[in-house]
PDB file of C-alpha atoms and ligand atoms in Angstrom:
ATOM      1  CA  MET A   1       0.039  -0.252  -0.014  1.00  0.00           C
ATOM      2  CA  SER A   2       1.384   3.694  -1.304  1.00  0.00           C
ATOM      3  CA  SER A   3       1.535   5.894   2.071  1.00  0.00           C
ATOM      4  CA  ALA A   4      -1.688   7.959  -0.321  1.00  0.00           C
ATOM      5  CA  ASP A   5      -3.946   4.979   0.537  1.00  0.00           C
ATOM      6  CA  LYS A   6      -2.751   4.900   4.192  1.00  0.00           C
ATOM      7  CA  ASN A   7      -4.784   6.564   6.472  1.00  0.00           C
ATOM      8  CA  LEU A   8      -2.129   7.210   9.150  1.00  0.00           C
ATOM      9  CA  SER A   9      -4.441   7.381  12.058  1.00  0.00           C
ATOM     10  CA  VAL A  10      -6.041   4.130  11.652  1.00  0.00           C
ATOM     11  CA  PHE A  11      -4.011   0.804  12.947  1.00  0.00           C
ATOM     12  CA  ASN A  12      -4.703  -2.243  14.652  1.00  0.00           C
ATOM     13  CA  THR A  13      -4.647  -1.926  18.194  1.00  0.00           C
ATOM     14  CA  GLU A  14      -5.003  -5.744  19.619  1.00  0.00           C
ATOM     15  CA  GLY A  15      -2.760  -6.864  22.463  1.00  0.00           C
ATOM     16  CA  LEU A  16      -0.823  -3.190  23.240  1.00  0.00           C
ATOM     17  CA  PRO A  17       0.878  -3.273  26.044  1.00  0.00           C
ATOM     18  CA  ASP A  18       0.415  -1.018  29.540  1.00  0.00           C
ATOM     19  CA  ILE A  19       2.316   1.695  29.170  1.00  0.00           C
ATOM     20  CA  SER A  20       1.003   3.736  32.191  1.00  0.00           C
ATOM     21  CA  LEU A  21       4.619   2.888  33.727  1.00  0.00           C
ATOM     22  CA  LYS A  22       7.153   3.904  30.839  1.00  0.00           C
ATOM     23  CA  ARG A  23       8.416   7.297  30.075  1.00  0.00           C
ATOM     24  CA  PHE A  24       8.676   8.886  26.726  1.00  0.00           C
ATOM     25  CA  ALA A  25      10.089  11.787  24.693  1.00  0.00           C
ATOM     26  CA  ILE A  26       8.826  13.426  22.343  1.00  0.00           C
ATOM     27  CA  ILE A  27      11.144  15.606  19.787  1.00  0.00           C
ATOM     28  CA  VAL A  28       9.987  18.317  17.572  1.00  0.00           C
ATOM     29  CA  ALA A  29      11.417  20.008  14.891  1.00  0.00           C
ATOM     30  CA  GLU A  30      10.823  23.748  14.309  1.00  0.00           C
ATOM     31  CA  TRP A  31      11.403  24.101  10.674  1.00  0.00           C
ATOM     32  CA  ASN A  32       7.434  23.939   9.304  1.00  0.00           C
ATOM     33  CA  SER A  33       6.357  24.086  12.922  1.00  0.00           C
ATOM     34  CA  ALA A  34       2.314  25.126  11.943  1.00  0.00           C
ATOM     35  CA  VAL A  35       3.050  20.979  10.403  1.00  0.00           C
ATOM     36  CA  THR A  36       5.192  19.664  13.396  1.00  0.00           C
ATOM     37  CA  GLU A  37       2.766  20.759  15.765  1.00  0.00           C
ATOM     38  CA  LYS A  38       0.164  18.798  14.705  1.00  0.00           C
ATOM     39  CA  LEU A  39       2.659  16.210  14.704  1.00  0.00           C
ATOM     40  CA  PHE A  40       3.173  16.691  18.296  1.00  0.00           C
ATOM     41  CA  GLU A  41      -0.236  17.093  19.498  1.00  0.00           C
ATOM     42  CA  GLY A  42      -1.306  13.523  17.281  1.00  0.00           C
ATOM     43  CA  ALA A  43       1.570  11.690  19.386  1.00  0.00           C
ATOM     44  CA  TYR A  44       0.856  12.892  22.548  1.00  0.00           C
ATOM     45  CA  ASN A  45      -3.222  12.889  21.964  1.00  0.00           C
ATOM     46  CA  THR A  46      -2.382   9.021  20.507  1.00  0.00           C
ATOM     47  CA  LEU A  47       0.222   7.888  24.068  1.00  0.00           C
ATOM     48  CA  ILE A  48      -2.544   9.493  26.216  1.00  0.00           C
ATOM     49  CA  GLN A  49      -5.152   7.710  24.600  1.00  0.00           C
ATOM     50  CA  TYR A  50      -3.436   4.250  24.896  1.00  0.00           C
ATOM     51  CA  GLY A  51      -2.570   4.811  28.585  1.00  0.00           C
ATOM     52  CA  ALA A  52       0.726   7.077  28.754  1.00  0.00           C
ATOM     53  CA  LEU A  53       0.515   9.576  31.887  1.00  0.00           C
ATOM     54  CA  PRO A  54       1.173  12.695  31.031  1.00  0.00           C
ATOM     55  CA  GLU A  55       4.132  13.604  33.342  1.00  0.00           C
ATOM     56  CA  HIS A  56       5.499  10.522  31.878  1.00  0.00           C
ATOM     57  CA  ILE A  57       5.676  12.359  28.485  1.00  0.00           C
ATOM     58  CA  GLU A  58       8.137  15.107  27.903  1.00  0.00           C
ATOM     59  CA  ARG A  59       9.243  17.101  25.125  1.00  0.00           C
ATOM     60  CA  GLY A  60      12.101  18.504  23.615  1.00  0.00           C
ATOM     61  CA  ASN A  61      12.247  20.726  20.677  1.00  0.00           C
ATOM     62  CA  VAL A  62      15.065  21.170  17.883  1.00  0.00           C
ATOM     63  CA  PRO A  63      15.402  23.859  14.756  1.00  0.00           C
ATOM     64  CA  GLY A  64      15.473  21.646  12.452  1.00  0.00           C
ATOM     65  CA  SER A  65      14.976  18.001  11.453  1.00  0.00           C
ATOM     66  CA  PHE A  66      18.855  17.237  11.256  1.00  0.00           C
ATOM     67  CA  GLU A  67      18.782  17.668  14.625  1.00  0.00           C
ATOM     68  CA  LEU A  68      16.588  15.253  15.684  1.00  0.00           C
ATOM     69  CA  THR A  69      18.998  12.235  15.839  1.00  0.00           C
ATOM     70  CA  LEU A  70      21.310  13.995  17.948  1.00  0.00           C
ATOM     71  CA  ALA A  71      18.437  15.351  20.343  1.00  0.00           C
ATOM     72  CA  SER A  72      16.956  11.510  20.008  1.00  0.00           C
ATOM     73  CA  GLN A  73      20.209   9.851  21.105  1.00  0.00           C
ATOM     74  CA  TRP A  74      20.461  12.723  24.659  1.00  0.00           C
ATOM     75  CA  PHE A  75      16.530  11.669  25.578  1.00  0.00           C
ATOM     76  CA  ALA A  76      16.737   7.767  24.796  1.00  0.00           C
ATOM     77  CA  GLN A  77      20.455   7.318  26.839  1.00  0.00           C
ATOM     78  CA  ARG A  78      18.976   8.254  29.976  1.00  0.00           C
ATOM     79  CA  HIS A  79      17.862   6.056  31.741  1.00  0.00           C
ATOM     80  CA  ASN A  80      14.593   7.131  32.860  1.00  0.00           C
ATOM     81  CA  ILE A  81      13.172   7.170  29.342  1.00  0.00           C
ATOM     82  CA  ASP A  82      11.289   4.140  26.466  1.00  0.00           C
ATOM     83  CA  ALA A  83      10.706   5.402  24.224  1.00  0.00           C
ATOM     84  CA  VAL A  84      11.800   8.477  22.203  1.00  0.00           C
ATOM     85  CA  ILE A  85       9.973   9.918  19.085  1.00  0.00           C
ATOM     86  CA  ALA A  86      10.755  12.259  16.473  1.00  0.00           C
ATOM     87  CA  LEU A  87       9.044  14.306  14.359  1.00  0.00           C
ATOM     88  CA  GLY A  88       9.899  16.146  11.855  1.00  0.00           C
ATOM     89  CA  VAL A  89       8.732  17.647   8.205  1.00  0.00           C
ATOM     90  CA  VAL A  90      11.371  17.691   5.340  1.00  0.00           C
ATOM     91  CA  ILE A  91       9.030  19.704   2.048  1.00  0.00           C
ATOM     92  CA  GLN A  92      11.221  18.920  -1.236  1.00  0.00           C
ATOM     93  CA  GLY A  93      12.760  22.273  -2.458  1.00  0.00           C
ATOM     94  CA  ASP A  94      14.334  23.924  -5.150  1.00  0.00           C
ATOM     95  CA  THR A  95      17.492  22.167  -4.274  1.00  0.00           C
ATOM     96  CA  LYS A  96      18.435  18.301  -3.123  1.00  0.00           C
ATOM     97  CA  HIS A  97      18.898  20.354   0.282  1.00  0.00           C
ATOM     98  CA  ASN A  98      16.084  17.865   1.231  1.00  0.00           C
ATOM     99  CA  ASP A  99      17.515  14.409   0.232  1.00  0.00           C
ATOM    100  CA  TYR A 100      20.827  14.992   2.505  1.00  0.00           C
ATOM    101  CA  ILE A 101      18.317  16.171   5.510  1.00  0.00           C
ATOM    102  CA  ASN A 102      16.197  12.661   4.212  1.00  0.00           C
ATOM    103  CA  HIS A 103      18.261  10.280   4.507  1.00  0.00           C
ATOM    104  CA  ALA A 104      20.585  12.168   7.675  1.00  0.00           C
ATOM    105  CA  VAL A 105      17.687  11.685   9.593  1.00  0.00           C
ATOM    106  CA  ALA A 106      16.594   8.122   8.600  1.00  0.00           C
ATOM    107  CA  GLN A 107      20.135   6.723   9.112  1.00  0.00           C
ATOM    108  CA  GLY A 108      21.029   9.285  12.100  1.00  0.00           C
ATOM    109  CA  ILE A 109      18.174   7.905  14.203  1.00  0.00           C
ATOM    110  CA  THR A 110      18.460   3.850  13.176  1.00  0.00           C
ATOM    111  CA  ASN A 111      21.891   3.902  14.612  1.00  0.00           C
ATOM    112  CA  VAL A 112      20.631   6.337  17.648  1.00  0.00           C
ATOM    113  CA  ASN A 113      18.177   2.828  17.414  1.00  0.00           C
ATOM    114  CA  LEU A 114      20.782   0.309  17.579  1.00  0.00           C
ATOM    115  CA  LYS A 115      23.152   1.993  20.291  1.00  0.00           C
ATOM    116  CA  THR A 116      20.685   3.052  22.858  1.00  0.00           C
ATOM    117  CA  ASP A 117      18.990  -0.042  22.196  1.00  0.00           C
ATOM    118  CA  LYS A 118      15.429   1.294  22.814  1.00  0.00           C
ATOM    119  CA  PRO A 119      12.551   2.440  19.794  1.00  0.00           C
ATOM    120  CA  VAL A 120      13.174   5.803  18.363  1.00  0.00           C
ATOM    121  CA  ILE A 121      10.980   6.560  15.877  1.00  0.00           C
ATOM    122  CA  PHE A 122      11.265   8.157  12.650  1.00  0.00           C
ATOM    123  CA  GLY A 123       8.552  10.383  12.504  1.00  0.00           C
ATOM    124  CA  VAL A 124       9.306  12.664   9.642  1.00  0.00           C
ATOM    125  CA  LEU A 125       7.052  13.413   7.051  1.00  0.00           C
ATOM    126  CA  THR A 126       9.131  13.978   3.574  1.00  0.00           C
ATOM    127  CA  PRO A 127       6.385  15.577   1.477  1.00  0.00           C
ATOM    128  CA  ASN A 128       6.919  16.889  -2.150  1.00  0.00           C
ATOM    129  CA  THR A 129       4.486  20.116  -0.815  1.00  0.00           C
ATOM    130  CA  MET A 130       2.884  21.866   2.097  1.00  0.00           C
ATOM    131  CA  GLU A 131      -0.254  20.515   0.649  1.00  0.00           C
ATOM    132  CA  GLN A 132       0.092  16.876   0.844  1.00  0.00           C
ATOM    133  CA  ALA A 133       2.210  17.592   5.002  1.00  0.00           C
ATOM    134  CA  LEU A 134      -0.192  19.178   5.699  1.00  0.00           C
ATOM    135  CA  GLU A 135      -3.039  16.070   4.672  1.00  0.00           C
ATOM    136  CA  ARG A 136      -0.549  13.994   6.558  1.00  0.00           C
ATOM    137  CA  ALA A 137      -0.593  15.770  10.125  1.00  0.00           C
ATOM    138  CA  GLY A 138      -4.662  16.099  11.259  1.00  0.00           C
ATOM    139  CA  GLY A 139      -5.820  15.904   7.694  1.00  0.00           C
ATOM    140  CA  ILE A 140      -7.383  13.372   4.766  1.00  0.00           C
ATOM    141  CA  HIS A 141      -5.118  11.144   5.420  1.00  0.00           C
ATOM    142  CA  GLY A 142      -4.696  10.866   8.931  1.00  0.00           C
ATOM    143  CA  ASN A 143      -1.555  12.065  11.626  1.00  0.00           C
ATOM    144  CA  LYS A 144       2.098  10.923  11.162  1.00  0.00           C
ATOM    145  CA  GLY A 145       2.445  11.738  14.454  1.00  0.00           C
ATOM    146  CA  ASP A 146      -0.408   9.172  15.371  1.00  0.00           C
ATOM    147  CA  GLU A 147       1.148   6.578  13.929  1.00  0.00           C
ATOM    148  CA  ALA A 148       4.955   7.187  15.409  1.00  0.00           C
ATOM    149  CA  ALA A 149       2.950   7.229  19.054  1.00  0.00           C
ATOM    150  CA  MET A 150       1.491   3.985  18.359  1.00  0.00           C
ATOM    151  CA  THR A 151       4.749   2.890  16.544  1.00  0.00           C
ATOM    152  CA  ALA A 152       6.604   3.397  19.906  1.00  0.00           C
ATOM    153  CA  ILE A 153       3.601   1.716  21.603  1.00  0.00           C
ATOM    154  CA  LYS A 154       3.835  -1.144  19.823  1.00  0.00           C
ATOM    155  CA  MET A 155       7.745  -1.914  19.886  1.00  0.00           C
ATOM    156  CA  LEU A 156       7.713  -1.193  23.418  1.00  0.00           C
ATOM    157  CA  GLY A 157       4.924  -4.645  23.085  1.00  0.00           C
ATOM    158  CA  LEU A 158       7.415  -6.322  21.667  1.00  0.00           C
ATOM    159  CA  TYR A 159      10.333  -5.490  23.664  1.00  0.00           C
ATOM    160  CA  GLY A 160       8.146  -6.813  26.577  1.00  0.00           C
ATOM    161  CA  GLN A 161       7.458  -9.796  24.601  1.00  0.00           C
ATOM    162  CA  VAL A 162      10.788 -11.003  23.993  1.00  0.00           C
ATOM    163  CA  ALA A 163      12.563  -9.671  27.107  1.00  0.00           C
ATOM    164  CA  GLN A 164      10.059 -12.437  28.513  1.00  0.00           C
ATOM    165  CA  GLY A 165      12.787 -14.867  26.682  1.00  0.00           C
ATOM    166  CA  TYR A 166      15.532 -13.940  29.327  1.00  0.00           C
ATOM    167  CA  LEU A 167      13.704 -14.665  32.430  1.00  0.00           C
TER     168      LEU A 167
HETATM  169  N1  LIG B 201      14.632  21.119   8.403  1.00  0.00           N
HETATM  170  C1  LIG B 201      13.510  20.309   8.305  1.00  0.00           C
HETATM  171  O1  LIG B 201      12.808  20.230   9.256  1.00  0.00           O
HETATM  172  N2  LIG B 201      12.882  20.418   6.426  1.00  0.00           N
HETATM  173  C2  LIG B 201      12.910  21.256   6.109  1.00  0.00           C
HETATM  174  O2  LIG B 201      12.111  21.006   5.182  1.00  0.00           O
HETATM  175  C3  LIG B 201      13.996  21.865   6.018  1.00  0.00           C
HETATM  176  N3  LIG B 201      14.602  21.938   4.913  1.00  0.00           N
HETATM  177  C4  LIG B 201      16.044  23.247   5.163  1.00  0.00           C
HETATM  178  C5  LIG B 201      16.040  23.256   3.863  1.00  0.00           C
HETATM  179  C6  LIG B 201      17.663  24.353   3.546  1.00  0.00           C
HETATM  180  C7  LIG B 201      18.304  24.572   2.125  1.00  0.00           C
HETATM  181  C8  LIG B 201      18.222  24.480   4.916  1.00  0.00           C
HETATM  182  C9  LIG B 201      19.826  25.378   4.595  1.00  0.00           C
HETATM  183  C10 LIG B 201      18.463  23.834   6.104  1.00  0.00           C
HETATM  184  C11 LIG B 201      17.431  23.122   6.009  1.00  0.00           C
HETATM  185  N4  LIG B 201      16.176  22.412   7.124  1.00  0.00           N
HETATM  186  C12 LIG B 201      15.494  21.421   6.779  1.00  0.00           C
HETATM  187  C13 LIG B 201      17.112  22.659   8.246  1.00  0.00           C
HETATM  188  C14 LIG B 201      18.167  21.485   8.908  1.00  0.00           C
HETATM  189  O3  LIG B 201      17.353  20.635   9.338  1.00  0.00           O
HETATM  190  C15 LIG B 201      18.695  22.357   9.888  1.00  0.00           C
HETATM  191  O4  LIG B 201      17.957  23.063  10.967  1.00  0.00           O
HETATM  192  C16 LIG B 201      20.015  22.818   9.206  1.00  0.00           C
HETATM  193  O5  LIG B 201      20.648  22.490   8.188  1.00  0.00           O
HETATM  194  C17 LIG B 201      21.118  23.492  10.065  1.00  0.00           C
HETATM  195  O6  LIG B 201      21.617  24.807  10.000  1.00  0.00           O
END
């Protein structure tokens, strides 16, 4: 399914874990803030809807998506953070700058996942236009922030399942 057909706010919620003791950091890029604020709202509200406590959700702001990687690592390295959600929007511009940012952040966040052994979620929209971005930030295609938060919850659930095998 291409992302154009997917509603980012519709997901299978069977077997979700109890996240009432889990602690989250949401990192928000200020670039294209009209969109990233919507992503934040979606991610925050989804965490709350599925059982996270407000006092267990921290927010960090970074200037642009490029900075999401390092900020995610700072939070993920903390013992009292279980999952990090990195939110940004990189819109295709007149230059190829967007490609460099997208690749750097995708690779950087992958590295942080593996380095810290915690879920660090790539909640970065990479649309061609602002209109497409808004469609995925609470518009007709749902909200990428919702999907990113649900991904964090599901990865924590899987981690709990895998950890049982070590007991
Ligand atoms: N940051 C974003 O989060 N989204 C963008 O679409 C975006 N476009 C940029 C385009 C150019 C030409 C430059 C120089 C930066 C852009 N950035 C963008 C900011 C980038 O992530 C980072 O904050 C800065 O490059 C740091 O100086």
